[in-house]
XYZ file of C-alpha atoms in Angstrom:
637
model
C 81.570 53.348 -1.105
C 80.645 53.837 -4.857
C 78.199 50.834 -5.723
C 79.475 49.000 -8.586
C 79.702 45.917 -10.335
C 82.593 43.523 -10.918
C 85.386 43.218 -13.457
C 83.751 39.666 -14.446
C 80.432 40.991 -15.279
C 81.021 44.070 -16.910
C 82.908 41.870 -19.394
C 79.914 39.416 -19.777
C 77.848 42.718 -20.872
C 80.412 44.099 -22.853
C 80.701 41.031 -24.708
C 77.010 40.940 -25.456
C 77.152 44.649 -26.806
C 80.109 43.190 -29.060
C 78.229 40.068 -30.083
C 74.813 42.523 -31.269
C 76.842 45.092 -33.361
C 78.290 41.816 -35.067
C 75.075 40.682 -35.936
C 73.995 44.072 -36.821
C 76.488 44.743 -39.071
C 76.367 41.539 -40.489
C 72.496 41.874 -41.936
C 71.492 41.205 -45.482
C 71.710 44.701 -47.053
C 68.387 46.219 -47.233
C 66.679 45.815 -50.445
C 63.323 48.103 -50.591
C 62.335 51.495 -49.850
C 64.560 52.145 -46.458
C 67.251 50.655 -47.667
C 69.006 54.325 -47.209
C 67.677 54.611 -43.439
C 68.616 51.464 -42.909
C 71.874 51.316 -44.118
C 72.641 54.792 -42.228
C 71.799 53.756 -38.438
C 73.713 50.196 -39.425
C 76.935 52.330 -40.821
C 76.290 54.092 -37.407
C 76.331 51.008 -35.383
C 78.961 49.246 -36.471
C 81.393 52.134 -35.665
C 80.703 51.485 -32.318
C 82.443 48.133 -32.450
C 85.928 49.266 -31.174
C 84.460 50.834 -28.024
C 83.249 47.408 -26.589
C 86.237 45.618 -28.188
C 88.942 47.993 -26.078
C 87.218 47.835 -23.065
C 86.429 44.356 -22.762
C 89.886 43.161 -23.985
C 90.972 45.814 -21.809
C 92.899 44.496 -18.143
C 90.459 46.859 -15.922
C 90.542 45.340 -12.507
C 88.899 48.283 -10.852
C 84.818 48.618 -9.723
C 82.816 50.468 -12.116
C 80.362 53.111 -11.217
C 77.127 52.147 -11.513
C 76.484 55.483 -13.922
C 78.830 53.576 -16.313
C 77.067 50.367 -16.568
C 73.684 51.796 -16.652
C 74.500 53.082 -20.191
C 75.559 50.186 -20.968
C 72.677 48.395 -20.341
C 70.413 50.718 -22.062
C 72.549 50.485 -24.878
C 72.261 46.918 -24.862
C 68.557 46.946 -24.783
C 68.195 49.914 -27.482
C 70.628 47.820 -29.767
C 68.283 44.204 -29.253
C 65.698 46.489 -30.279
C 67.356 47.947 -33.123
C 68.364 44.402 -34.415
C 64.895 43.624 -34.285
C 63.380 46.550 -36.382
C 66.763 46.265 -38.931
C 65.562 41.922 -39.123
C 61.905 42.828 -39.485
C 62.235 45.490 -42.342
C 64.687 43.179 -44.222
C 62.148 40.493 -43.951
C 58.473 41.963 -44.033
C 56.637 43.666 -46.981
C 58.216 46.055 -49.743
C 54.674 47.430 -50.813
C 54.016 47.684 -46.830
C 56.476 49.607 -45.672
C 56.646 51.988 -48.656
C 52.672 52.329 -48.106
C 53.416 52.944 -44.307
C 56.349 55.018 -44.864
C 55.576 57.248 -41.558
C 55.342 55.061 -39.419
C 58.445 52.890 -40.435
C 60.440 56.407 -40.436
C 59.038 57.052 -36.884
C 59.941 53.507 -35.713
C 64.072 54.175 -37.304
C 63.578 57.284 -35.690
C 62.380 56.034 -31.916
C 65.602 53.552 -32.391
C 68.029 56.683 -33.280
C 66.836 58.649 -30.137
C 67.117 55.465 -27.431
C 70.226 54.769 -28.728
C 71.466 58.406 -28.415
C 69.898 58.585 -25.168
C 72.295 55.152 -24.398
C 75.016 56.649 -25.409
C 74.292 59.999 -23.184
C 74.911 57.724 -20.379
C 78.705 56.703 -20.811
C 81.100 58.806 -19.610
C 83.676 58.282 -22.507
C 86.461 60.117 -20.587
C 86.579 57.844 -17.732
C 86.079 54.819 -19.316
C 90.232 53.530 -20.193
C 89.869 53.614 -23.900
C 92.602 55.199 -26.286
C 92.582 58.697 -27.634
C 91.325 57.090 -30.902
C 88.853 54.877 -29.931
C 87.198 57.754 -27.773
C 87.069 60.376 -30.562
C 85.512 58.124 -33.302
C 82.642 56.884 -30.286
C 82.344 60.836 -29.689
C 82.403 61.311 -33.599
C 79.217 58.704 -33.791
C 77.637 59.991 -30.590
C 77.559 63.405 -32.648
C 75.843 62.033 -35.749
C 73.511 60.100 -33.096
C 72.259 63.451 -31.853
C 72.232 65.310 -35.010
C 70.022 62.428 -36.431
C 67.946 62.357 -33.246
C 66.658 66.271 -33.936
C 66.823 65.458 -37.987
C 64.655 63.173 -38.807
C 65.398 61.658 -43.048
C 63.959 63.666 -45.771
C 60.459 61.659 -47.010
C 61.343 60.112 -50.611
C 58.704 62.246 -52.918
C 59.286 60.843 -55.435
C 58.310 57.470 -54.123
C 55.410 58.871 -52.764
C 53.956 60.715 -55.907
C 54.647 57.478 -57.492
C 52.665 55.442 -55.884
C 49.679 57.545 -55.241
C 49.588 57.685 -59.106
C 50.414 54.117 -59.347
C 47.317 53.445 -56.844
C 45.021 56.226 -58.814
C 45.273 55.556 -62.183
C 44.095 51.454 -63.444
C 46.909 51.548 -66.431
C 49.457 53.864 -65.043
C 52.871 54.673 -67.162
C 54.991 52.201 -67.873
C 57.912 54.236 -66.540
C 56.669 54.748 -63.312
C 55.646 51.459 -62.740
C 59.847 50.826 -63.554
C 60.909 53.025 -61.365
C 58.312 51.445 -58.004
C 59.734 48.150 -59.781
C 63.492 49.255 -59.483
C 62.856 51.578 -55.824
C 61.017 48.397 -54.088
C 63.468 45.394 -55.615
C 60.309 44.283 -57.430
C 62.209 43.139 -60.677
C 61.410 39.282 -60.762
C 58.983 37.203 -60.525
C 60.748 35.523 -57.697
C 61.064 38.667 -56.188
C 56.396 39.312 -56.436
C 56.464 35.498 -55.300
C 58.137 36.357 -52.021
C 56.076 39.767 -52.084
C 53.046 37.877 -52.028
C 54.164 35.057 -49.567
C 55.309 38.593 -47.214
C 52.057 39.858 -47.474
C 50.106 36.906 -46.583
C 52.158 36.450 -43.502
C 51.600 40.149 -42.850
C 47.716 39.412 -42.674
C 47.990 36.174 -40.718
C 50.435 37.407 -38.394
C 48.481 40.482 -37.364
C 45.314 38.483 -37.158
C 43.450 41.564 -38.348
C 40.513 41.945 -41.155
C 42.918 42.745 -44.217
C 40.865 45.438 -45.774
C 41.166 48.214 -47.374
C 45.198 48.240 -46.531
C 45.768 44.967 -47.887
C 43.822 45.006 -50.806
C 45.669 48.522 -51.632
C 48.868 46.355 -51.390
C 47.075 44.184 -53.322
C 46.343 46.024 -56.704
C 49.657 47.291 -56.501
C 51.467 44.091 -56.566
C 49.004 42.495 -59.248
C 49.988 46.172 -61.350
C 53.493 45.578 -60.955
C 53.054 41.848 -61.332
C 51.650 42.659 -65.088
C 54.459 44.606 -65.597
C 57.240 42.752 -64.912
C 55.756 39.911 -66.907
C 55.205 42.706 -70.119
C 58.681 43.975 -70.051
C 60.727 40.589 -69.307
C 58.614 37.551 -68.898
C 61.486 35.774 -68.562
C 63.379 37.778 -65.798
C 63.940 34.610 -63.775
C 65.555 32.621 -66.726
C 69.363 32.250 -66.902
C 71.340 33.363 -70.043
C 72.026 29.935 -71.083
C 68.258 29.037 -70.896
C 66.764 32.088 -73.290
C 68.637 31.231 -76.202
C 66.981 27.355 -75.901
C 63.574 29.321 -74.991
C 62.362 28.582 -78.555
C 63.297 25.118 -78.894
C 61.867 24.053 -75.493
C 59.053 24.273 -72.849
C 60.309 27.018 -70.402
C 61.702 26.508 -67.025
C 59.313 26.386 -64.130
C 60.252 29.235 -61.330
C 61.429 27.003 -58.109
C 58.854 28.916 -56.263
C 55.754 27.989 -58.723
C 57.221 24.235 -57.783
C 55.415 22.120 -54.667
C 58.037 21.627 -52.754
C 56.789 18.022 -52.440
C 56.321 16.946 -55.914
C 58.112 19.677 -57.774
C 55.908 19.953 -60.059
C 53.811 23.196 -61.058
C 51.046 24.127 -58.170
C 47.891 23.939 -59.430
C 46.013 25.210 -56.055
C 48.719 26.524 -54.012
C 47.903 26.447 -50.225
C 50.083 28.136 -47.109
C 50.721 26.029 -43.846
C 51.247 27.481 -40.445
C 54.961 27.898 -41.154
C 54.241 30.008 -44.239
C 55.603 27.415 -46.615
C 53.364 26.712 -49.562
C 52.392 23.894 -50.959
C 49.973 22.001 -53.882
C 47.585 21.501 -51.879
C 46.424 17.930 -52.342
C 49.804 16.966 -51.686
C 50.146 18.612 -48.358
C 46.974 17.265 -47.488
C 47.843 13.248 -48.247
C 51.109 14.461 -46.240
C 48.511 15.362 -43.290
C 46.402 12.582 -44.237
C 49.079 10.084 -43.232
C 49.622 11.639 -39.850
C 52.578 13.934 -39.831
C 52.131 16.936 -37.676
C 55.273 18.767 -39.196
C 55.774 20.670 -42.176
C 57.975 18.329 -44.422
C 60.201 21.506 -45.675
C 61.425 22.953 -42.133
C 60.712 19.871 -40.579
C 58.762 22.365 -37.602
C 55.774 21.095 -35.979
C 52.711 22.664 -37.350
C 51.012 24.865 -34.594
C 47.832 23.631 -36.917
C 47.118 21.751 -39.988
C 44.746 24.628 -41.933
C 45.645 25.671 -45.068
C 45.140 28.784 -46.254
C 44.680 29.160 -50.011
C 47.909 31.658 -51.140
C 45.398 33.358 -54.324
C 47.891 35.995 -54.971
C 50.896 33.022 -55.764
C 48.138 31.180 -57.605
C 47.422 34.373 -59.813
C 51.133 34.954 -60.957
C 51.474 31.097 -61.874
C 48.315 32.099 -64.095
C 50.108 34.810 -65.725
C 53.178 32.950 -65.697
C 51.380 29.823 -67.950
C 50.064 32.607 -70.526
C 52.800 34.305 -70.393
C 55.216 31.642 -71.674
C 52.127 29.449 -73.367
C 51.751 26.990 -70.730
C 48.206 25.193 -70.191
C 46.560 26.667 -67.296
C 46.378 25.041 -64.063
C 42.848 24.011 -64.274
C 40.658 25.519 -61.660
C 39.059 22.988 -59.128
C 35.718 21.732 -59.626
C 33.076 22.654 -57.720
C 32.253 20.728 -54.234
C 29.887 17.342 -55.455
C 29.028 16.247 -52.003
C 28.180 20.418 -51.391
C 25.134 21.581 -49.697
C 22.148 23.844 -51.955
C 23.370 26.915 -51.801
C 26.780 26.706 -51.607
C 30.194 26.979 -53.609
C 32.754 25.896 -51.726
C 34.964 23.337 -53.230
C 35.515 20.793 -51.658
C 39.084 21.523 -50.501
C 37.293 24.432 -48.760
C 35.173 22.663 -47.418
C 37.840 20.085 -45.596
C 39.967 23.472 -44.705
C 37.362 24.789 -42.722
C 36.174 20.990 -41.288
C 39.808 20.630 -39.890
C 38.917 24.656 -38.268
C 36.296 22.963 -36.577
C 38.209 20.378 -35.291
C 40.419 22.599 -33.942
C 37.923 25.148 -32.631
C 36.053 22.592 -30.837
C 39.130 19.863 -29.464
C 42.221 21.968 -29.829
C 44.252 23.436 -27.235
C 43.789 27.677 -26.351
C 46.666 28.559 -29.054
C 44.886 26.262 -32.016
C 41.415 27.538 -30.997
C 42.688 31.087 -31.196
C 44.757 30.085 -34.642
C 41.550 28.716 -36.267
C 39.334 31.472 -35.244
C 41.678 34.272 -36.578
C 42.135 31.858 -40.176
C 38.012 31.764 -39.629
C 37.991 35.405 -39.525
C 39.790 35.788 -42.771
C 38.040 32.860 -44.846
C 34.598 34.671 -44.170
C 35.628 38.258 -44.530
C 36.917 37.268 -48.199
C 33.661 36.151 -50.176
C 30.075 34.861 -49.584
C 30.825 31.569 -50.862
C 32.891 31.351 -47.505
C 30.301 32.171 -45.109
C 27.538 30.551 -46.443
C 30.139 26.706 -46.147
C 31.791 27.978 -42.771
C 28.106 28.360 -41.508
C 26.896 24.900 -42.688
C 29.844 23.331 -41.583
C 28.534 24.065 -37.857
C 31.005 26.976 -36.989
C 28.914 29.653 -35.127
C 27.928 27.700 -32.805
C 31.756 26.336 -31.650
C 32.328 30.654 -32.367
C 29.739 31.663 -29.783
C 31.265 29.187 -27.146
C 34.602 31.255 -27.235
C 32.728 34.597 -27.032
C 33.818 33.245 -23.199
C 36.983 32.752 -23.894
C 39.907 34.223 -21.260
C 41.784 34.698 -24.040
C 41.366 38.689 -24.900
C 43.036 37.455 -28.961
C 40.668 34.503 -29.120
C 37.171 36.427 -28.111
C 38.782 39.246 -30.524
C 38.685 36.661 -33.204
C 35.597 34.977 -32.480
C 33.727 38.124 -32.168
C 35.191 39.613 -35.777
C 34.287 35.930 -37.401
C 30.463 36.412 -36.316
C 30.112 39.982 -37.233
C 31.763 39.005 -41.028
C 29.193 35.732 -41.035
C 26.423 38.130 -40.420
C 27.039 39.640 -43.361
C 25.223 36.870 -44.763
C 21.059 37.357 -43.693
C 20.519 33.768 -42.961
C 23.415 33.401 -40.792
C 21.802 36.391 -38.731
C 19.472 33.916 -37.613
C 21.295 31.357 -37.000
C 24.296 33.523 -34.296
C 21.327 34.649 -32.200
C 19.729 31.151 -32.348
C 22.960 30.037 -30.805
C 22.564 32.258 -27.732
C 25.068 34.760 -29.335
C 23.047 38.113 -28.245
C 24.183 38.057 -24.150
C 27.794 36.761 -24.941
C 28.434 39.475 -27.633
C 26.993 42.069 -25.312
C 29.263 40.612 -22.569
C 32.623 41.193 -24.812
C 31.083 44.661 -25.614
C 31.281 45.038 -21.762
C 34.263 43.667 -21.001
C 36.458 42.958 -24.142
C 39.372 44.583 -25.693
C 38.671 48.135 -27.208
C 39.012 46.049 -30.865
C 37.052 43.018 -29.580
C 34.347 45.901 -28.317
C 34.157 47.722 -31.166
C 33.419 44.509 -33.309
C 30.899 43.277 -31.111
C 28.909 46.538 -31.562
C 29.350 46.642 -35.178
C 28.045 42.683 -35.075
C 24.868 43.921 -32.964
C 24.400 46.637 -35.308
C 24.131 43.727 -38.169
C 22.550 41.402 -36.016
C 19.642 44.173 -35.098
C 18.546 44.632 -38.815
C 16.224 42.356 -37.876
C 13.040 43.872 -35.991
C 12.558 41.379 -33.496
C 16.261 41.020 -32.807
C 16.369 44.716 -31.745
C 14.084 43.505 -28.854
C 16.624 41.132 -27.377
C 19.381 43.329 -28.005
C 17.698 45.875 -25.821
C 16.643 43.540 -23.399
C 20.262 42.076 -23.076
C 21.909 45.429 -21.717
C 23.381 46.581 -24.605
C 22.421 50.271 -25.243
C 24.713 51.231 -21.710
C 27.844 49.716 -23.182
C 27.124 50.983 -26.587
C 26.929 54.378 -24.748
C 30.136 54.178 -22.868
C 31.838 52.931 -26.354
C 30.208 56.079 -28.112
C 32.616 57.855 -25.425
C 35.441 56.347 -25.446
C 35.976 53.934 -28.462
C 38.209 55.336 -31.417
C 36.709 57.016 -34.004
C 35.667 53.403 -35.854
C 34.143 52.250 -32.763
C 32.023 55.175 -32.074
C 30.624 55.183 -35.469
C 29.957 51.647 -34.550
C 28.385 52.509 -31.392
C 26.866 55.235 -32.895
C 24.691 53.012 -35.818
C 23.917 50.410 -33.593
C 21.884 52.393 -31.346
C 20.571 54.326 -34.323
C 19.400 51.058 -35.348
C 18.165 49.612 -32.034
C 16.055 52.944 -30.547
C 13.957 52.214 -33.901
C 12.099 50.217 -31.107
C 10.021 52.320 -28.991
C 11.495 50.921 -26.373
C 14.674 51.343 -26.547
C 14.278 54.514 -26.978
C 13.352 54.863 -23.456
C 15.906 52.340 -22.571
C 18.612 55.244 -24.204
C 17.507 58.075 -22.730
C 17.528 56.389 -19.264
C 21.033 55.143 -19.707
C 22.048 59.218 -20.309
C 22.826 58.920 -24.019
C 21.562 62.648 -24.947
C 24.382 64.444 -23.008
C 27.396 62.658 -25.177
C 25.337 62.941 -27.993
C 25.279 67.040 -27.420
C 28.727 67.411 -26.711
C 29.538 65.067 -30.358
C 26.751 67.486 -31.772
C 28.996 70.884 -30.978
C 32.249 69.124 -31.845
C 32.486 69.721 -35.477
C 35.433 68.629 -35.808
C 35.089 65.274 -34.287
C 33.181 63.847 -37.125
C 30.319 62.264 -35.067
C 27.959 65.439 -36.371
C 25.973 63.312 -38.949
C 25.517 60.497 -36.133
C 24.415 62.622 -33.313
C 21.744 64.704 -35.182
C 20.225 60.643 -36.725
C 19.916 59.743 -33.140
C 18.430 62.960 -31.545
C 16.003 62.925 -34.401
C 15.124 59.637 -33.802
C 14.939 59.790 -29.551
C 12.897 63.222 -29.949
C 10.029 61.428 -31.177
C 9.831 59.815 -27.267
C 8.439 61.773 -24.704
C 11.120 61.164 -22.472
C 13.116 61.927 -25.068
C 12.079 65.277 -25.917
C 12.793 66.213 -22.258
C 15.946 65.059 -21.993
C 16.963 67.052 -25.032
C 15.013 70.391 -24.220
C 17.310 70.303 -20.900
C 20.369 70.316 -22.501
C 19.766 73.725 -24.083
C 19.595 72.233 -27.954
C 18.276 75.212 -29.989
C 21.646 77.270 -30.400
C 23.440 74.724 -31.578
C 20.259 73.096 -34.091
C 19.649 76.408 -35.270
C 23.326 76.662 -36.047
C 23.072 73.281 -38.295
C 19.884 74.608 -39.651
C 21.889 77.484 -40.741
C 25.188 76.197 -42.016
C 24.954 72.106 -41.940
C 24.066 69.674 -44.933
C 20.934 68.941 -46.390
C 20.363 65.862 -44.357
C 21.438 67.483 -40.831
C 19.243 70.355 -41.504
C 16.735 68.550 -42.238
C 17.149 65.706 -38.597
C 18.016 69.279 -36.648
C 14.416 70.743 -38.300
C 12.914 67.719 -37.184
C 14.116 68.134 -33.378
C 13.369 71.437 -33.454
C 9.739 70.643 -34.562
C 9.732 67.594 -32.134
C 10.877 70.322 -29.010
C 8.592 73.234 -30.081
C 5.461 71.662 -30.757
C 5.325 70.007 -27.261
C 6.636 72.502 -25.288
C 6.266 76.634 -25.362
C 9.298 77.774 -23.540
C 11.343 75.932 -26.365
C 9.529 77.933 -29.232
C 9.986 80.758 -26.821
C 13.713 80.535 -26.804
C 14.151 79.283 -30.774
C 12.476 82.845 -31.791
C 14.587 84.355 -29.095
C 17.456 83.082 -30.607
C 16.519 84.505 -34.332
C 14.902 80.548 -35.373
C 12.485 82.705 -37.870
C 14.952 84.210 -40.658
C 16.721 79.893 -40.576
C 13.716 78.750 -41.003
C 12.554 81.008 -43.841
C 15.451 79.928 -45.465
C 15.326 76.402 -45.097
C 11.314 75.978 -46.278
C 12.909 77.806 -49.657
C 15.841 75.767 -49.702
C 15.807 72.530 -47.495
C 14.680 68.702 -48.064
C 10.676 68.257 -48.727
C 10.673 66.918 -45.274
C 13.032 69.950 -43.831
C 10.796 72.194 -45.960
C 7.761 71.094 -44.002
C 8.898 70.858 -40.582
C 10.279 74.279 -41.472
C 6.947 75.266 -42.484
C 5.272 74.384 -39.395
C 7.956 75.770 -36.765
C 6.949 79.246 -38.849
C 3.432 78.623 -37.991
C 3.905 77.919 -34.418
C 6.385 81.214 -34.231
C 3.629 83.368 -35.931
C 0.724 82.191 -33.644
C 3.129 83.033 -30.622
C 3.823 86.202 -31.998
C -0.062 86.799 -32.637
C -0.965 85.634 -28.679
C 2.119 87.906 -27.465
C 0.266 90.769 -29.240
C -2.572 89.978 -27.291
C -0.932 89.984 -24.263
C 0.157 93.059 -24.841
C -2.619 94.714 -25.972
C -4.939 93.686 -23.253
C -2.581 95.406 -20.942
C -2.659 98.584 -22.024
């Protein structure tokens, strides 16, 4: 007997696949740069409605193979996906996804190929559809597998655009219309939502923002200046611009608090990503609510995160249309020496606190990511988030099960020892073991931040000690292996820094770094070239460490750098050389062997002072040989 599955729930599925190319179909058109992908694999979609409409309106009392409903099923999943990807790109960032225009196109692309490979599944000719239905599912199964091998041409234009756009600090006007008209940038309303997209961009990710984000940034501040050059009043109706003259303009809804509609002086975002004036939200807060009075949704917590790019296009807004600037807020009056914050900062990060220290797992993890953020963006930050009494609540959740919480707490430390007296006060807290425990055990991102954080932590002499002492050099090793190509730089400086200490040098060696540090060395393409050589130089002033290099048969490859590398890797490979010849014979025995003199001619004529010395003495070492090897030789005759 066929396995199969009855009348009743075939229809329940079939109805579902109806129900999702509804909703498909029904999406917002797509306003930004995929709007022509996106508006393709919709098109594409919706054709499929009159499949699941015939079948499941369709009197089919017999079983169903199991083959059948299989594609089914993976259509159904490929389609939730779909609707997913369509929502998010409709919703998310302009400047984002025309920044990270691969991997959007690869994403479309992923969804065209799972739905084709759906599709693959159904046997159209048994299935007891019409002759018309079948050839326009056949028709769209066709343009499903053309698409699948084809991907959608890359929009040059767009892209020489904005890499001139990003270049140049006053690009042309007309390119900066055509980004404006490609993106849907035209209105201020439209850069309000922009920047309210890429906020939630940052705080939903939970990353640092850096260099991506403040690329997305400049652009949106260039176009911003635009938009408000060409037609400062884009957002003004008809009826309104002729009274423009006679009257105070009229204030953008989205420049409004949605509490006291007036103008926002110091515009703040909630954890719903609804802004707000900030001292309004706060009395709201003050009172007790816990929700957030537009959605009425209960706030997951009550930070608020200042929204600067909203704040700086109500600042452009006032001069553009001669409107008094929102005055700035004063500086904090009850602050400590030393620091900046105002004191809505101040309270912002207080209520952190609160949440780091008596909050539940998700609001600890919420208030350490917003942590994260406030002292990546500016000293003033660090220095407050520090005297407030955070590192020490940040240390405790180094522990944390939570692998997005110890990420967070981790990243908050390393950006607050930016700061040198904060460096003090982390491994004063008893941060040293628990940040070499997440370097153990963490996430790769949590492990890679926790070396970069030792690596700032270990600027200071005696800290290198502890660090040492802790167990860290073995994990840093294992991350030089295996971390991405971030991390191993990370790995890579931090025990640069640490084997400064005699003993960790020892410590290194022991723990077998000089093998991965060879096989970096001979991988030129790898980019870890520059790194290797620092360390070797550094180990090969160690005893131990000399051995361990001379046995892993260094001089080809030095000589090779010596040869063809940059001034400063000539110079560290002329300094290992030096380190390995002058302490051992059989290693100036094999550098002359292997040609060392005519390199080393060269570099005392053309390397570093320092290269041109060590050069120097290498030569002398290779002519005594060569005048005791004559000796040899003569007294044998």
């Amino acid at each position: 007997m066929i396995m199969g599955l009855t009348g009743d729930s075939k229809g329940q599925l079939l109805c579902q696949l109806a129900e999702l190319v509804k909703e498909i179909s029904g999406l917002p058109e797509c306003r930004n740069s995929c709007k022509k992908t996106h508006g393709t694999l919709v098109r594409r979609i919706k054709l499929l409605s009159p499949l699941f409409e015939e079948l499941r309106d369709g009197n089919e009392e017999s079983m169903v193979k199991i083959e059948e409903i299989k594609g089914f099923e993976l259509l159904k999943s490929a389609l939730d996906s779909t609707k997913k990807l369509l929502q998010s790109i409709n919703e998310g960032s302009k400047l984002y996804q025309a920044l990270q225009k691969d991997q959007v196109a690869y994403k479309f692309q992923q969804m065209t190929e799972t739905i084709e490979a759906a599709l693959s599944e159904i046997p159209y000719d048994k299935l007891d559809i019409s002759e018309e239905v079948r050839e326009q599912i056949e028709l769209v199964h066709a343009q499903f597998r053309r698409a699948k091998g084809r991907p959608e041409s890359p929009d040059l234009q767009l892209e020489h655009d904005l890499a001139i756009v990003q270049k140049e600090k006053d690009p042309d006007p007309a390119i900066l219309k055509r980004l404006s008209d490609k993106l849907q940038l035209r209105t201020i309303n439209d850069l309000t939502k922009e920047s309210v997209a890429l906020h939630e961009l940052v705080i939903a990710s939970g990353e640092d923002p850096g260099e991506r984000i403040e690329e997305m940034a400049s652009l949106l501040k260039k176009l911003k200046d635009f938009v408000l050059t060409e037609n400062p009043e884009a957002d003004t109706s008809e009826g309104e611009k002729g009274l423009m003259k006679h009257r105070s303009p009229v204030i953008p809804d989205d420049f409004r608090c949605p509490i006291s509609l007036e103008l926002m002086k110091d515009p703040v975002i909630v954890s719903t990503g609804q802004t707000y004036e900030r001292s309004c939200i706060q009395k709201w807060l003050d009172a007790g609510h816990k929700t957030c009075p537009k959605t009425q949704q209960t706030l997951l917590h009550t930070a608020l995160t200042p929204n600067y790019v909203l704040k700086s296009l109500i600042a452009l807004w006032c001069e553009s249309n001669g409107v008094e600037l929102p005055k700035k807020q004063g500086t904090c009056r009850s602050r400590k020496a030393g620091s900046s914050a105002s004191d809505c900062d101040r309270t912002a990060i207080i209520t952190l606190l609160e949440k780091l220290a008596n909050g539940n797992s998700e609001q600890q993890r919420a208030a350490a990511g917003e942590l994260r953020l406030l002292a990546k963006r500016n000293a003033d930050n660090r220095v407050c988030i520090a005297e407030a009494g955070a590192i020490p609540l940040l240390v405790e959740l180094l522990s944390s099960t939570d692998p997005r919480t110890q990420e967070h707490a981790v990243t908050a430390l390393l950006n607050l020892s930016i700061n040198d007296s904060n460096k003090g006060t982390i491994v004063n807290a008893g941060a040293i073991p628990d940040i070499v425990d997440v370097l153990k055990n963490g996430s790769m991102e949590a492990r890679e931040n926790a070396a970069a954080t030792l690596f700032s932590l270990s600027v200071i002499d005696e800290n290198k000690v502890a660090i040492g002492a802790a167990g860290a050099i073995p994990a840093l090793i294992k991350l030089l292996c295996e971390g991405s190509p971030r991390g191993k730089k990370d790995a890579a400086t931090a025990i640069f820094n640490l084997s400064i200490y005699q003993g960790n040098k020892a410590r290194a060696v022991r723990a077998g770094i000089v093998p991965p540090l060879m096989r970096l060395l001979k991988d030129a393409g790898g980019g870890m070239v520059d790194e290797a050589l620092a360390i070797l130089a550094i180990l090969a002033s160690h005893h131990e460490g000399r051995a361990a290099i001379g046995q892993a048969d260094p001089i080809p490859v030095l000589l090779e750098v010596i040869r063809t590398g940059s001034p400063r890797n000539r110079e560290n490979a002329a300094a290992i050389l030096w380190s390995l010849c002058t302490s051992n014979l059989e290693q100036l025995k094999i550098a002359k062997d292997f040609g060392a003199e005519e390199a080393l001619k060269d570099l005392s004529e053309t390397g570093t002072d320092r290269a041109k010395r060590k050069a120097g003495s290498i030569l002398e070492l290779l002519q005594q040989l060569e005048v005791k090897e004559d000796a040899v030789s003569l007294s044998s005759l």
